[in-house]
């Protein structure tokens, strides 16, 4: 009997139990092998309609959800937001009331407003997957990150992970700061003071403002994209000063654990948060593994969330 996912939606890591996360990761494992076959077509979602609504630009997340749905056999429809009534001023609520009337079977949404995915889940009659909402959460990114760590290092429990960069504005950091401790990792964040969240939002996560101290001895270093529009608030010296003080370079690798893994959710600002040659070093960098694993994780999420609709 197939295991069931005990939640109607995937809106964030918050609210999930460790068993829920392990279920998704275990399901994703089989899709990695499937995706490496010469022919990759399943019919689990045959006859179901998957609606992708991306109100923000995306390459990795949007395309991997589209590929995931199509490989599972779904009818995948990607909403052209710029050509929709949203451009005429239609509200999020009215847009999804309209879309719900078209009877989609699963909705994948990315939106700039924190909490947008939850609002949509209260309107539509099908599962909703949050593909990133404002500065809130990006749960499938955290799940694919966890899967990547587990596959490359053999475990998550007991590892030390440093998340570095724009922590305050990062939904990737928000989800990983929930998922990785849930799975037994020791998590720390490293950033300039202006890019750290308020102390009350860190929970048990330790915060560092010195990069060399923050990454010392860690098993995984996860770099985040620096959002250039916010750099003036972070460092008076700008991008070059940020790279000098907080960029990941080969020289800084010596401070990590011997087999430490380098990760980045993309897109990368080469020469800012990470040295370009280091990002391309497949021996240390898991960045392309993250991309590959993202398709498998999203296939697992689509499968698990639609099983009740399929009668499985």
PDB file of C-alpha atoms in Angstrom:
ATOM      1  CA  UNK A   1       0.000   0.000   0.000  1.00  0.00           C
ATOM      2  CA  UNK A   2       1.331   3.432  -0.934  1.00  0.00           C
ATOM      3  CA  UNK A   3       2.031   5.827   1.928  1.00  0.00           C
ATOM      4  CA  UNK A   4      -0.240   8.850   2.115  1.00  0.00           C
ATOM      5  CA  UNK A   5       0.691  12.466   2.732  1.00  0.00           C
ATOM      6  CA  UNK A   6      -1.484  13.723   5.612  1.00  0.00           C
ATOM      7  CA  UNK A   7      -1.827  17.314   4.362  1.00  0.00           C
ATOM      8  CA  UNK A   8      -4.123  18.721   1.647  1.00  0.00           C
ATOM      9  CA  UNK A   9      -1.535  21.274   0.476  1.00  0.00           C
ATOM     10  CA  UNK A  10       2.205  21.981   0.592  1.00  0.00           C
ATOM     11  CA  UNK A  11       2.336  25.600   1.711  1.00  0.00           C
ATOM     12  CA  UNK A  12       5.557  25.485   3.714  1.00  0.00           C
ATOM     13  CA  UNK A  13       7.796  23.362   5.879  1.00  0.00           C
ATOM     14  CA  UNK A  14       6.120  24.860   8.924  1.00  0.00           C
ATOM     15  CA  UNK A  15       3.453  22.421  10.047  1.00  0.00           C
ATOM     16  CA  UNK A  16       5.187  19.343   8.634  1.00  0.00           C
ATOM     17  CA  UNK A  17       6.520  16.545  10.808  1.00  0.00           C
ATOM     18  CA  UNK A  18       9.873  14.859  10.221  1.00  0.00           C
ATOM     19  CA  UNK A  19       7.992  11.796   8.921  1.00  0.00           C
ATOM     20  CA  UNK A  20       6.253  13.968   6.305  1.00  0.00           C
ATOM     21  CA  UNK A  21       9.591  15.242   5.029  1.00  0.00           C
ATOM     22  CA  UNK A  22      11.138  11.762   5.004  1.00  0.00           C
ATOM     23  CA  UNK A  23       8.142  10.472   3.029  1.00  0.00           C
ATOM     24  CA  UNK A  24       8.659  13.087   0.304  1.00  0.00           C
ATOM     25  CA  UNK A  25      12.411  12.446   0.160  1.00  0.00           C
ATOM     26  CA  UNK A  26      11.930   8.688  -0.033  1.00  0.00           C
ATOM     27  CA  UNK A  27       9.344   9.054  -2.801  1.00  0.00           C
ATOM     28  CA  UNK A  28      11.679  11.388  -4.694  1.00  0.00           C
ATOM     29  CA  UNK A  29      14.443   8.774  -4.681  1.00  0.00           C
ATOM     30  CA  UNK A  30      12.563   6.539  -7.097  1.00  0.00           C
ATOM     31  CA  UNK A  31      11.902   9.438  -9.457  1.00  0.00           C
ATOM     32  CA  UNK A  32      15.622  10.204  -9.695  1.00  0.00           C
ATOM     33  CA  UNK A  33      16.199   6.751 -11.155  1.00  0.00           C
ATOM     34  CA  UNK A  34      13.146   7.163 -13.398  1.00  0.00           C
ATOM     35  CA  UNK A  35      14.422  10.512 -14.713  1.00  0.00           C
ATOM     36  CA  UNK A  36      17.713   8.946 -15.771  1.00  0.00           C
ATOM     37  CA  UNK A  37      16.042   6.499 -18.131  1.00  0.00           C
ATOM     38  CA  UNK A  38      16.205   7.081 -21.897  1.00  0.00           C
ATOM     39  CA  UNK A  39      12.382   7.358 -21.972  1.00  0.00           C
ATOM     40  CA  UNK A  40      10.674   9.166 -19.102  1.00  0.00           C
ATOM     41  CA  UNK A  41       6.894   8.957 -19.212  1.00  0.00           C
ATOM     42  CA  UNK A  42       4.485   7.811 -16.493  1.00  0.00           C
ATOM     43  CA  UNK A  43       0.703   8.001 -16.413  1.00  0.00           C
ATOM     44  CA  UNK A  44       0.026   8.589 -12.703  1.00  0.00           C
ATOM     45  CA  UNK A  45      -1.472  12.027 -13.375  1.00  0.00           C
ATOM     46  CA  UNK A  46      -3.106  11.115 -16.699  1.00  0.00           C
ATOM     47  CA  UNK A  47      -6.370  13.023 -17.060  1.00  0.00           C
ATOM     48  CA  UNK A  48      -5.465  15.553 -14.339  1.00  0.00           C
ATOM     49  CA  UNK A  49      -4.828  19.237 -14.986  1.00  0.00           C
ATOM     50  CA  UNK A  50      -1.851  20.945 -13.338  1.00  0.00           C
ATOM     51  CA  UNK A  51      -2.015  24.740 -13.303  1.00  0.00           C
ATOM     52  CA  UNK A  52       1.283  26.610 -12.883  1.00  0.00           C
ATOM     53  CA  UNK A  53       0.797  30.271 -11.934  1.00  0.00           C
ATOM     54  CA  UNK A  54       4.117  32.100 -11.617  1.00  0.00           C
ATOM     55  CA  UNK A  55       3.684  35.783 -10.802  1.00  0.00           C
ATOM     56  CA  UNK A  56       7.472  36.179 -10.439  1.00  0.00           C
ATOM     57  CA  UNK A  57      10.259  35.257 -12.830  1.00  0.00           C
ATOM     58  CA  UNK A  58      11.655  31.749 -12.480  1.00  0.00           C
ATOM     59  CA  UNK A  59      13.789  29.303 -14.444  1.00  0.00           C
ATOM     60  CA  UNK A  60      14.572  26.326 -12.229  1.00  0.00           C
ATOM     61  CA  UNK A  61      11.352  26.108 -10.242  1.00  0.00           C
ATOM     62  CA  UNK A  62       8.904  26.837 -13.044  1.00  0.00           C
ATOM     63  CA  UNK A  63      10.524  24.547 -15.600  1.00  0.00           C
ATOM     64  CA  UNK A  64      11.084  21.713 -13.130  1.00  0.00           C
ATOM     65  CA  UNK A  65       7.412  21.792 -12.088  1.00  0.00           C
ATOM     66  CA  UNK A  66       6.393  21.769 -15.738  1.00  0.00           C
ATOM     67  CA  UNK A  67       8.742  18.885 -16.552  1.00  0.00           C
ATOM     68  CA  UNK A  68       7.639  17.027 -13.410  1.00  0.00           C
ATOM     69  CA  UNK A  69       3.964  17.280 -14.314  1.00  0.00           C
ATOM     70  CA  UNK A  70       4.491  16.230 -17.906  1.00  0.00           C
ATOM     71  CA  UNK A  71       6.638  13.237 -16.962  1.00  0.00           C
ATOM     72  CA  UNK A  72       3.822  12.135 -14.652  1.00  0.00           C
ATOM     73  CA  UNK A  73       1.317  12.426 -17.497  1.00  0.00           C
ATOM     74  CA  UNK A  74      -0.573  15.540 -16.363  1.00  0.00           C
ATOM     75  CA  UNK A  75      -2.108  18.150 -18.623  1.00  0.00           C
ATOM     76  CA  UNK A  76       0.169  21.043 -17.643  1.00  0.00           C
ATOM     77  CA  UNK A  77      -1.045  24.586 -18.207  1.00  0.00           C
ATOM     78  CA  UNK A  78       1.291  27.496 -17.413  1.00  0.00           C
ATOM     79  CA  UNK A  79      -0.502  30.786 -16.850  1.00  0.00           C
ATOM     80  CA  UNK A  80       0.908  33.704 -18.842  1.00  0.00           C
ATOM     81  CA  UNK A  81       0.559  36.288 -16.076  1.00  0.00           C
ATOM     82  CA  UNK A  82       1.654  39.265 -18.190  1.00  0.00           C
ATOM     83  CA  UNK A  83      -1.082  38.489 -20.732  1.00  0.00           C
ATOM     84  CA  UNK A  84      -3.766  37.717 -18.126  1.00  0.00           C
ATOM     85  CA  UNK A  85      -6.375  39.915 -16.457  1.00  0.00           C
ATOM     86  CA  UNK A  86      -3.895  40.431 -13.616  1.00  0.00           C
ATOM     87  CA  UNK A  87      -2.309  43.017 -15.923  1.00  0.00           C
ATOM     88  CA  UNK A  88      -5.676  44.786 -15.960  1.00  0.00           C
ATOM     89  CA  UNK A  89      -5.758  44.981 -12.190  1.00  0.00           C
ATOM     90  CA  UNK A  90      -7.659  41.809 -11.312  1.00  0.00           C
ATOM     91  CA  UNK A  91      -7.043  40.768  -7.699  1.00  0.00           C
ATOM     92  CA  UNK A  92      -5.394  37.525  -6.644  1.00  0.00           C
ATOM     93  CA  UNK A  93      -8.668  36.399  -5.082  1.00  0.00           C
ATOM     94  CA  UNK A  94     -10.760  37.049  -8.177  1.00  0.00           C
ATOM     95  CA  UNK A  95      -8.135  35.477 -10.431  1.00  0.00           C
ATOM     96  CA  UNK A  96      -8.183  32.209  -8.520  1.00  0.00           C
ATOM     97  CA  UNK A  97     -11.945  32.159  -8.135  1.00  0.00           C
ATOM     98  CA  UNK A  98     -12.013  32.256 -11.921  1.00  0.00           C
ATOM     99  CA  UNK A  99      -9.319  29.604 -12.299  1.00  0.00           C
ATOM    100  CA  UNK A 100     -11.005  27.361  -9.744  1.00  0.00           C
ATOM    101  CA  UNK A 101     -14.138  27.381 -11.900  1.00  0.00           C
ATOM    102  CA  UNK A 102     -12.026  25.708 -14.615  1.00  0.00           C
ATOM    103  CA  UNK A 103     -11.519  22.779 -12.188  1.00  0.00           C
ATOM    104  CA  UNK A 104      -7.756  22.303 -12.001  1.00  0.00           C
ATOM    105  CA  UNK A 105      -6.554  19.262 -10.060  1.00  0.00           C
ATOM    106  CA  UNK A 106      -3.435  20.859  -8.580  1.00  0.00           C
ATOM    107  CA  UNK A 107      -2.184  24.458  -8.485  1.00  0.00           C
ATOM    108  CA  UNK A 108       1.475  25.496  -8.276  1.00  0.00           C
ATOM    109  CA  UNK A 109       1.884  29.165  -7.405  1.00  0.00           C
ATOM    110  CA  UNK A 110       4.776  31.592  -7.000  1.00  0.00           C
ATOM    111  CA  UNK A 111       3.876  35.085  -5.872  1.00  0.00           C
ATOM    112  CA  UNK A 112       5.629  38.125  -4.443  1.00  0.00           C
ATOM    113  CA  UNK A 113       3.202  38.449  -1.539  1.00  0.00           C
ATOM    114  CA  UNK A 114       4.040  36.508   1.600  1.00  0.00           C
ATOM    115  CA  UNK A 115       1.087  34.268   2.379  1.00  0.00           C
ATOM    116  CA  UNK A 116      -0.302  34.289  -1.164  1.00  0.00           C
ATOM    117  CA  UNK A 117      -0.231  30.502  -1.482  1.00  0.00           C
ATOM    118  CA  UNK A 118      -2.244  30.123   1.722  1.00  0.00           C
ATOM    119  CA  UNK A 119      -4.836  32.593   0.458  1.00  0.00           C
ATOM    120  CA  UNK A 120      -5.182  30.625  -2.757  1.00  0.00           C
ATOM    121  CA  UNK A 121      -5.513  27.340  -0.845  1.00  0.00           C
ATOM    122  CA  UNK A 122      -8.584  28.791   0.878  1.00  0.00           C
ATOM    123  CA  UNK A 123     -10.229  29.554  -2.474  1.00  0.00           C
ATOM    124  CA  UNK A 124      -9.570  26.589  -4.742  1.00  0.00           C
ATOM    125  CA  UNK A 125     -10.923  23.041  -4.465  1.00  0.00           C
ATOM    126  CA  UNK A 126      -7.644  21.248  -5.154  1.00  0.00           C
ATOM    127  CA  UNK A 127      -4.152  20.874  -3.656  1.00  0.00           C
ATOM    128  CA  UNK A 128      -1.905  23.944  -3.740  1.00  0.00           C
ATOM    129  CA  UNK A 129       1.898  23.825  -3.821  1.00  0.00           C
ATOM    130  CA  UNK A 130       3.780  26.932  -2.763  1.00  0.00           C
ATOM    131  CA  UNK A 131       6.597  27.571  -5.241  1.00  0.00           C
ATOM    132  CA  UNK A 132       7.756  30.628  -3.299  1.00  0.00           C
ATOM    133  CA  UNK A 133       5.771  33.394  -1.604  1.00  0.00           C
ATOM    134  CA  UNK A 134       7.413  36.734  -0.914  1.00  0.00           C
ATOM    135  CA  UNK A 135       9.886  36.377   1.929  1.00  0.00           C
ATOM    136  CA  UNK A 136       7.853  33.516   3.406  1.00  0.00           C
ATOM    137  CA  UNK A 137       8.673  29.981   2.319  1.00  0.00           C
ATOM    138  CA  UNK A 138       9.917  27.920  -0.608  1.00  0.00           C
ATOM    139  CA  UNK A 139       9.234  24.384   0.638  1.00  0.00           C
ATOM    140  CA  UNK A 140      10.191  22.368  -2.438  1.00  0.00           C
ATOM    141  CA  UNK A 141      13.586  24.106  -2.540  1.00  0.00           C
ATOM    142  CA  UNK A 142      14.237  23.067   1.058  1.00  0.00           C
ATOM    143  CA  UNK A 143      13.138  19.525   0.245  1.00  0.00           C
ATOM    144  CA  UNK A 144      15.436  19.237  -2.758  1.00  0.00           C
ATOM    145  CA  UNK A 145      18.265  20.699  -0.687  1.00  0.00           C
ATOM    146  CA  UNK A 146      17.690  18.052   1.981  1.00  0.00           C
ATOM    147  CA  UNK A 147      17.592  15.309  -0.644  1.00  0.00           C
ATOM    148  CA  UNK A 148      20.839  16.583  -2.173  1.00  0.00           C
ATOM    149  CA  UNK A 149      22.610  16.579   1.190  1.00  0.00           C
ATOM    150  CA  UNK A 150      21.332  13.098   2.021  1.00  0.00           C
ATOM    151  CA  UNK A 151      22.423  11.664  -1.330  1.00  0.00           C
ATOM    152  CA  UNK A 152      25.848  13.298  -1.345  1.00  0.00           C
ATOM    153  CA  UNK A 153      26.793  12.871   2.329  1.00  0.00           C
ATOM    154  CA  UNK A 154      24.686   9.839   3.230  1.00  0.00           C
ATOM    155  CA  UNK A 155      22.774  11.498   6.052  1.00  0.00           C
ATOM    156  CA  UNK A 156      21.424  14.773   7.406  1.00  0.00           C
ATOM    157  CA  UNK A 157      21.196  14.058  11.116  1.00  0.00           C
ATOM    158  CA  UNK A 158      24.268  15.263  12.987  1.00  0.00           C
ATOM    159  CA  UNK A 159      25.585  17.459  10.181  1.00  0.00           C
ATOM    160  CA  UNK A 160      26.345  21.158  10.580  1.00  0.00           C
ATOM    161  CA  UNK A 161      24.979  23.412   7.834  1.00  0.00           C
ATOM    162  CA  UNK A 162      25.850  27.081   7.355  1.00  0.00           C
ATOM    163  CA  UNK A 163      23.392  29.188   5.323  1.00  0.00           C
ATOM    164  CA  UNK A 164      25.162  32.342   4.146  1.00  0.00           C
ATOM    165  CA  UNK A 165      24.059  35.577   2.522  1.00  0.00           C
ATOM    166  CA  UNK A 166      20.780  37.480   2.470  1.00  0.00           C
ATOM    167  CA  UNK A 167      19.013  35.573   5.227  1.00  0.00           C
ATOM    168  CA  UNK A 168      16.514  38.305   6.076  1.00  0.00           C
ATOM    169  CA  UNK A 169      14.834  38.378   2.659  1.00  0.00           C
ATOM    170  CA  UNK A 170      15.302  34.746   1.633  1.00  0.00           C
ATOM    171  CA  UNK A 171      12.357  32.341   1.553  1.00  0.00           C
ATOM    172  CA  UNK A 172      14.903  29.602   0.771  1.00  0.00           C
ATOM    173  CA  UNK A 173      16.628  30.312   4.069  1.00  0.00           C
ATOM    174  CA  UNK A 174      13.265  30.434   5.835  1.00  0.00           C
ATOM    175  CA  UNK A 175      12.293  26.955   4.679  1.00  0.00           C
ATOM    176  CA  UNK A 176      15.746  25.428   5.244  1.00  0.00           C
ATOM    177  CA  UNK A 177      15.887  26.879   8.751  1.00  0.00           C
ATOM    178  CA  UNK A 178      12.750  24.845   9.444  1.00  0.00           C
ATOM    179  CA  UNK A 179      13.466  21.639   7.528  1.00  0.00           C
ATOM    180  CA  UNK A 180      17.093  20.913   8.363  1.00  0.00           C
ATOM    181  CA  UNK A 181      16.754  21.113  12.181  1.00  0.00           C
ATOM    182  CA  UNK A 182      13.623  18.959  11.841  1.00  0.00           C
ATOM    183  CA  UNK A 183      15.845  16.313  10.232  1.00  0.00           C
ATOM    184  CA  UNK A 184      18.503  16.537  12.937  1.00  0.00           C
ATOM    185  CA  UNK A 185      21.003  18.986  11.433  1.00  0.00           C
ATOM    186  CA  UNK A 186      22.695  21.773  13.373  1.00  0.00           C
ATOM    187  CA  UNK A 187      22.000  24.960  11.388  1.00  0.00           C
ATOM    188  CA  UNK A 188      23.724  28.320  11.569  1.00  0.00           C
ATOM    189  CA  UNK A 189      23.268  31.473   9.495  1.00  0.00           C
ATOM    190  CA  UNK A 190      26.004  33.866   8.391  1.00  0.00           C
ATOM    191  CA  UNK A 191      25.329  37.392   7.112  1.00  0.00           C
ATOM    192  CA  UNK A 192      26.032  41.081   7.631  1.00  0.00           C
ATOM    193  CA  UNK A 193      23.921  42.410  10.523  1.00  0.00           C
ATOM    194  CA  UNK A 194      21.547  44.194   8.126  1.00  0.00           C
ATOM    195  CA  UNK A 195      20.797  40.911   6.324  1.00  0.00           C
ATOM    196  CA  UNK A 196      20.069  38.850   9.435  1.00  0.00           C
ATOM    197  CA  UNK A 197      16.467  38.393  10.582  1.00  0.00           C
ATOM    198  CA  UNK A 198      15.444  39.691  14.016  1.00  0.00           C
ATOM    199  CA  UNK A 199      16.833  37.540  16.814  1.00  0.00           C
ATOM    200  CA  UNK A 200      13.334  36.448  17.786  1.00  0.00           C
ATOM    201  CA  UNK A 201      12.847  34.768  14.407  1.00  0.00           C
ATOM    202  CA  UNK A 202      15.990  32.614  14.601  1.00  0.00           C
ATOM    203  CA  UNK A 203      14.794  30.117  17.183  1.00  0.00           C
ATOM    204  CA  UNK A 204      17.610  27.690  17.954  1.00  0.00           C
ATOM    205  CA  UNK A 205      19.599  28.702  14.855  1.00  0.00           C
ATOM    206  CA  UNK A 206      22.908  30.390  15.706  1.00  0.00           C
ATOM    207  CA  UNK A 207      23.754  33.631  13.893  1.00  0.00           C
ATOM    208  CA  UNK A 208      27.220  34.805  12.853  1.00  0.00           C
ATOM    209  CA  UNK A 209      28.340  38.072  11.307  1.00  0.00           C
ATOM    210  CA  UNK A 210      31.905  36.872  10.643  1.00  0.00           C
ATOM    211  CA  UNK A 211      32.098  34.550   7.626  1.00  0.00           C
ATOM    212  CA  UNK A 212      35.294  32.768   8.612  1.00  0.00           C
ATOM    213  CA  UNK A 213      33.946  32.026  12.068  1.00  0.00           C
ATOM    214  CA  UNK A 214      30.509  31.038  10.803  1.00  0.00           C
ATOM    215  CA  UNK A 215      31.691  28.431   8.295  1.00  0.00           C
ATOM    216  CA  UNK A 216      34.410  26.905  10.465  1.00  0.00           C
ATOM    217  CA  UNK A 217      34.107  23.112  10.464  1.00  0.00           C
ATOM    218  CA  UNK A 218      30.706  22.932   8.743  1.00  0.00           C
ATOM    219  CA  UNK A 219      29.688  19.942   6.603  1.00  0.00           C
ATOM    220  CA  UNK A 220      27.572  21.977   4.188  1.00  0.00           C
ATOM    221  CA  UNK A 221      27.794  25.616   3.176  1.00  0.00           C
ATOM    222  CA  UNK A 222      24.692  26.912   1.427  1.00  0.00           C
ATOM    223  CA  UNK A 223      25.210  30.251  -0.309  1.00  0.00           C
ATOM    224  CA  UNK A 224      22.239  32.469  -1.148  1.00  0.00           C
ATOM    225  CA  UNK A 225      21.748  34.905  -3.984  1.00  0.00           C
ATOM    226  CA  UNK A 226      22.432  38.482  -3.007  1.00  0.00           C
ATOM    227  CA  UNK A 227      19.612  40.710  -4.177  1.00  0.00           C
ATOM    228  CA  UNK A 228      21.511  43.655  -5.570  1.00  0.00           C
ATOM    229  CA  UNK A 229      18.721  46.136  -4.913  1.00  0.00           C
ATOM    230  CA  UNK A 230      19.192  45.583  -1.181  1.00  0.00           C
ATOM    231  CA  UNK A 231      22.985  45.826  -1.080  1.00  0.00           C
ATOM    232  CA  UNK A 232      23.068  49.492  -0.028  1.00  0.00           C
ATOM    233  CA  UNK A 233      21.288  48.507   3.169  1.00  0.00           C
ATOM    234  CA  UNK A 234      23.675  45.641   3.783  1.00  0.00           C
ATOM    235  CA  UNK A 235      27.170  46.967   3.176  1.00  0.00           C
ATOM    236  CA  UNK A 236      28.402  50.453   2.494  1.00  0.00           C
ATOM    237  CA  UNK A 237      31.224  49.003   0.423  1.00  0.00           C
ATOM    238  CA  UNK A 238      28.920  47.379  -2.136  1.00  0.00           C
ATOM    239  CA  UNK A 239      29.324  44.106  -3.990  1.00  0.00           C
ATOM    240  CA  UNK A 240      33.122  43.898  -4.041  1.00  0.00           C
ATOM    241  CA  UNK A 241      33.286  44.446  -0.299  1.00  0.00           C
ATOM    242  CA  UNK A 242      30.561  41.835   0.214  1.00  0.00           C
ATOM    243  CA  UNK A 243      32.552  39.262  -1.772  1.00  0.00           C
ATOM    244  CA  UNK A 244      35.672  40.030   0.244  1.00  0.00           C
ATOM    245  CA  UNK A 245      33.872  39.676   3.578  1.00  0.00           C
ATOM    246  CA  UNK A 246      31.178  37.079   2.831  1.00  0.00           C
ATOM    247  CA  UNK A 247      31.916  35.455  -0.512  1.00  0.00           C
ATOM    248  CA  UNK A 248      32.797  31.765  -0.708  1.00  0.00           C
ATOM    249  CA  UNK A 249      36.259  31.319  -2.207  1.00  0.00           C
ATOM    250  CA  UNK A 250      38.687  28.422  -2.545  1.00  0.00           C
ATOM    251  CA  UNK A 251      40.756  29.918   0.261  1.00  0.00           C
ATOM    252  CA  UNK A 252      37.766  29.698   2.575  1.00  0.00           C
ATOM    253  CA  UNK A 253      37.199  26.017   1.723  1.00  0.00           C
ATOM    254  CA  UNK A 254      40.025  25.125   4.101  1.00  0.00           C
ATOM    255  CA  UNK A 255      37.824  26.285   6.978  1.00  0.00           C
ATOM    256  CA  UNK A 256      35.121  23.724   6.178  1.00  0.00           C
ATOM    257  CA  UNK A 257      35.009  20.046   7.114  1.00  0.00           C
ATOM    258  CA  UNK A 258      37.178  17.937   4.743  1.00  0.00           C
ATOM    259  CA  UNK A 259      34.279  16.563   2.616  1.00  0.00           C
ATOM    260  CA  UNK A 260      32.097  19.641   2.940  1.00  0.00           C
ATOM    261  CA  UNK A 261      29.481  20.272   0.285  1.00  0.00           C
ATOM    262  CA  UNK A 262      28.926  23.603  -1.487  1.00  0.00           C
ATOM    263  CA  UNK A 263      25.344  24.492  -2.429  1.00  0.00           C
ATOM    264  CA  UNK A 264      23.448  27.392  -4.007  1.00  0.00           C
ATOM    265  CA  UNK A 265      19.763  27.552  -5.028  1.00  0.00           C
ATOM    266  CA  UNK A 266      20.512  29.788  -8.019  1.00  0.00           C
ATOM    267  CA  UNK A 267      20.609  32.016  -9.852  1.00  0.00           C
ATOM    268  CA  UNK A 268      24.245  32.711  -9.003  1.00  0.00           C
ATOM    269  CA  UNK A 269      25.922  36.099  -8.931  1.00  0.00           C
ATOM    270  CA  UNK A 270      29.381  34.845  -9.880  1.00  0.00           C
ATOM    271  CA  UNK A 271      32.155  36.635  -8.076  1.00  0.00           C
ATOM    272  CA  UNK A 272      29.751  38.027  -5.481  1.00  0.00           C
ATOM    273  CA  UNK A 273      28.425  35.315  -3.174  1.00  0.00           C
ATOM    274  CA  UNK A 274      30.536  32.556  -4.687  1.00  0.00           C
ATOM    275  CA  UNK A 275      33.649  32.247  -6.811  1.00  0.00           C
ATOM    276  CA  UNK A 276      32.711  31.077 -10.309  1.00  0.00           C
ATOM    277  CA  UNK A 277      35.291  28.284 -10.549  1.00  0.00           C
ATOM    278  CA  UNK A 278      34.151  26.904  -7.204  1.00  0.00           C
ATOM    279  CA  UNK A 279      30.517  26.841  -8.332  1.00  0.00           C
ATOM    280  CA  UNK A 280      31.604  24.762 -11.348  1.00  0.00           C
ATOM    281  CA  UNK A 281      33.730  22.285  -9.374  1.00  0.00           C
ATOM    282  CA  UNK A 282      31.564  19.139  -9.435  1.00  0.00           C
ATOM    283  CA  UNK A 283      33.769  17.517  -6.820  1.00  0.00           C
ATOM    284  CA  UNK A 284      32.718  20.059  -4.173  1.00  0.00           C
ATOM    285  CA  UNK A 285      29.714  21.808  -5.678  1.00  0.00           C
ATOM    286  CA  UNK A 286      26.257  20.182  -5.580  1.00  0.00           C
ATOM    287  CA  UNK A 287      24.534  22.995  -7.479  1.00  0.00           C
ATOM    288  CA  UNK A 288      23.623  20.917 -10.544  1.00  0.00           C
ATOM    289  CA  UNK A 289      22.645  17.997  -8.293  1.00  0.00           C
ATOM    290  CA  UNK A 290      20.162  20.379  -6.675  1.00  0.00           C
ATOM    291  CA  UNK A 291      18.650  21.134 -10.071  1.00  0.00           C
ATOM    292  CA  UNK A 292      18.339  17.454 -10.982  1.00  0.00           C
ATOM    293  CA  UNK A 293      16.902  16.533  -7.604  1.00  0.00           C
ATOM    294  CA  UNK A 294      14.409  19.388  -7.886  1.00  0.00           C
ATOM    295  CA  UNK A 295      12.540  17.607 -10.684  1.00  0.00           C
ATOM    296  CA  UNK A 296      12.312  14.403  -8.631  1.00  0.00           C
ATOM    297  CA  UNK A 297      11.140  16.200  -5.489  1.00  0.00           C
ATOM    298  CA  UNK A 298       8.449  18.046  -7.419  1.00  0.00           C
ATOM    299  CA  UNK A 299       7.309  14.798  -9.037  1.00  0.00           C
ATOM    300  CA  UNK A 300       7.018  13.293  -5.555  1.00  0.00           C
ATOM    301  CA  UNK A 301       5.008  16.262  -4.290  1.00  0.00           C
ATOM    302  CA  UNK A 302       2.641  16.216  -7.265  1.00  0.00           C
ATOM    303  CA  UNK A 303       2.131  12.478  -6.892  1.00  0.00           C
ATOM    304  CA  UNK A 304       1.538  12.553  -3.129  1.00  0.00           C
ATOM    305  CA  UNK A 305      -0.848  15.509  -3.166  1.00  0.00           C
ATOM    306  CA  UNK A 306      -3.044  14.141  -5.960  1.00  0.00           C
ATOM    307  CA  UNK A 307      -3.392  10.540  -4.735  1.00  0.00           C
ATOM    308  CA  UNK A 308      -6.712  11.239  -3.022  1.00  0.00           C
ATOM    309  CA  UNK A 309      -8.133  12.764  -6.213  1.00  0.00           C
ATOM    310  CA  UNK A 310      -6.972   9.733  -8.171  1.00  0.00           C
ATOM    311  CA  UNK A 311      -8.427   7.300  -5.648  1.00  0.00           C
ATOM    312  CA  UNK A 312      -5.003   5.773  -4.928  1.00  0.00           C
TER     313      UNK A 312
END
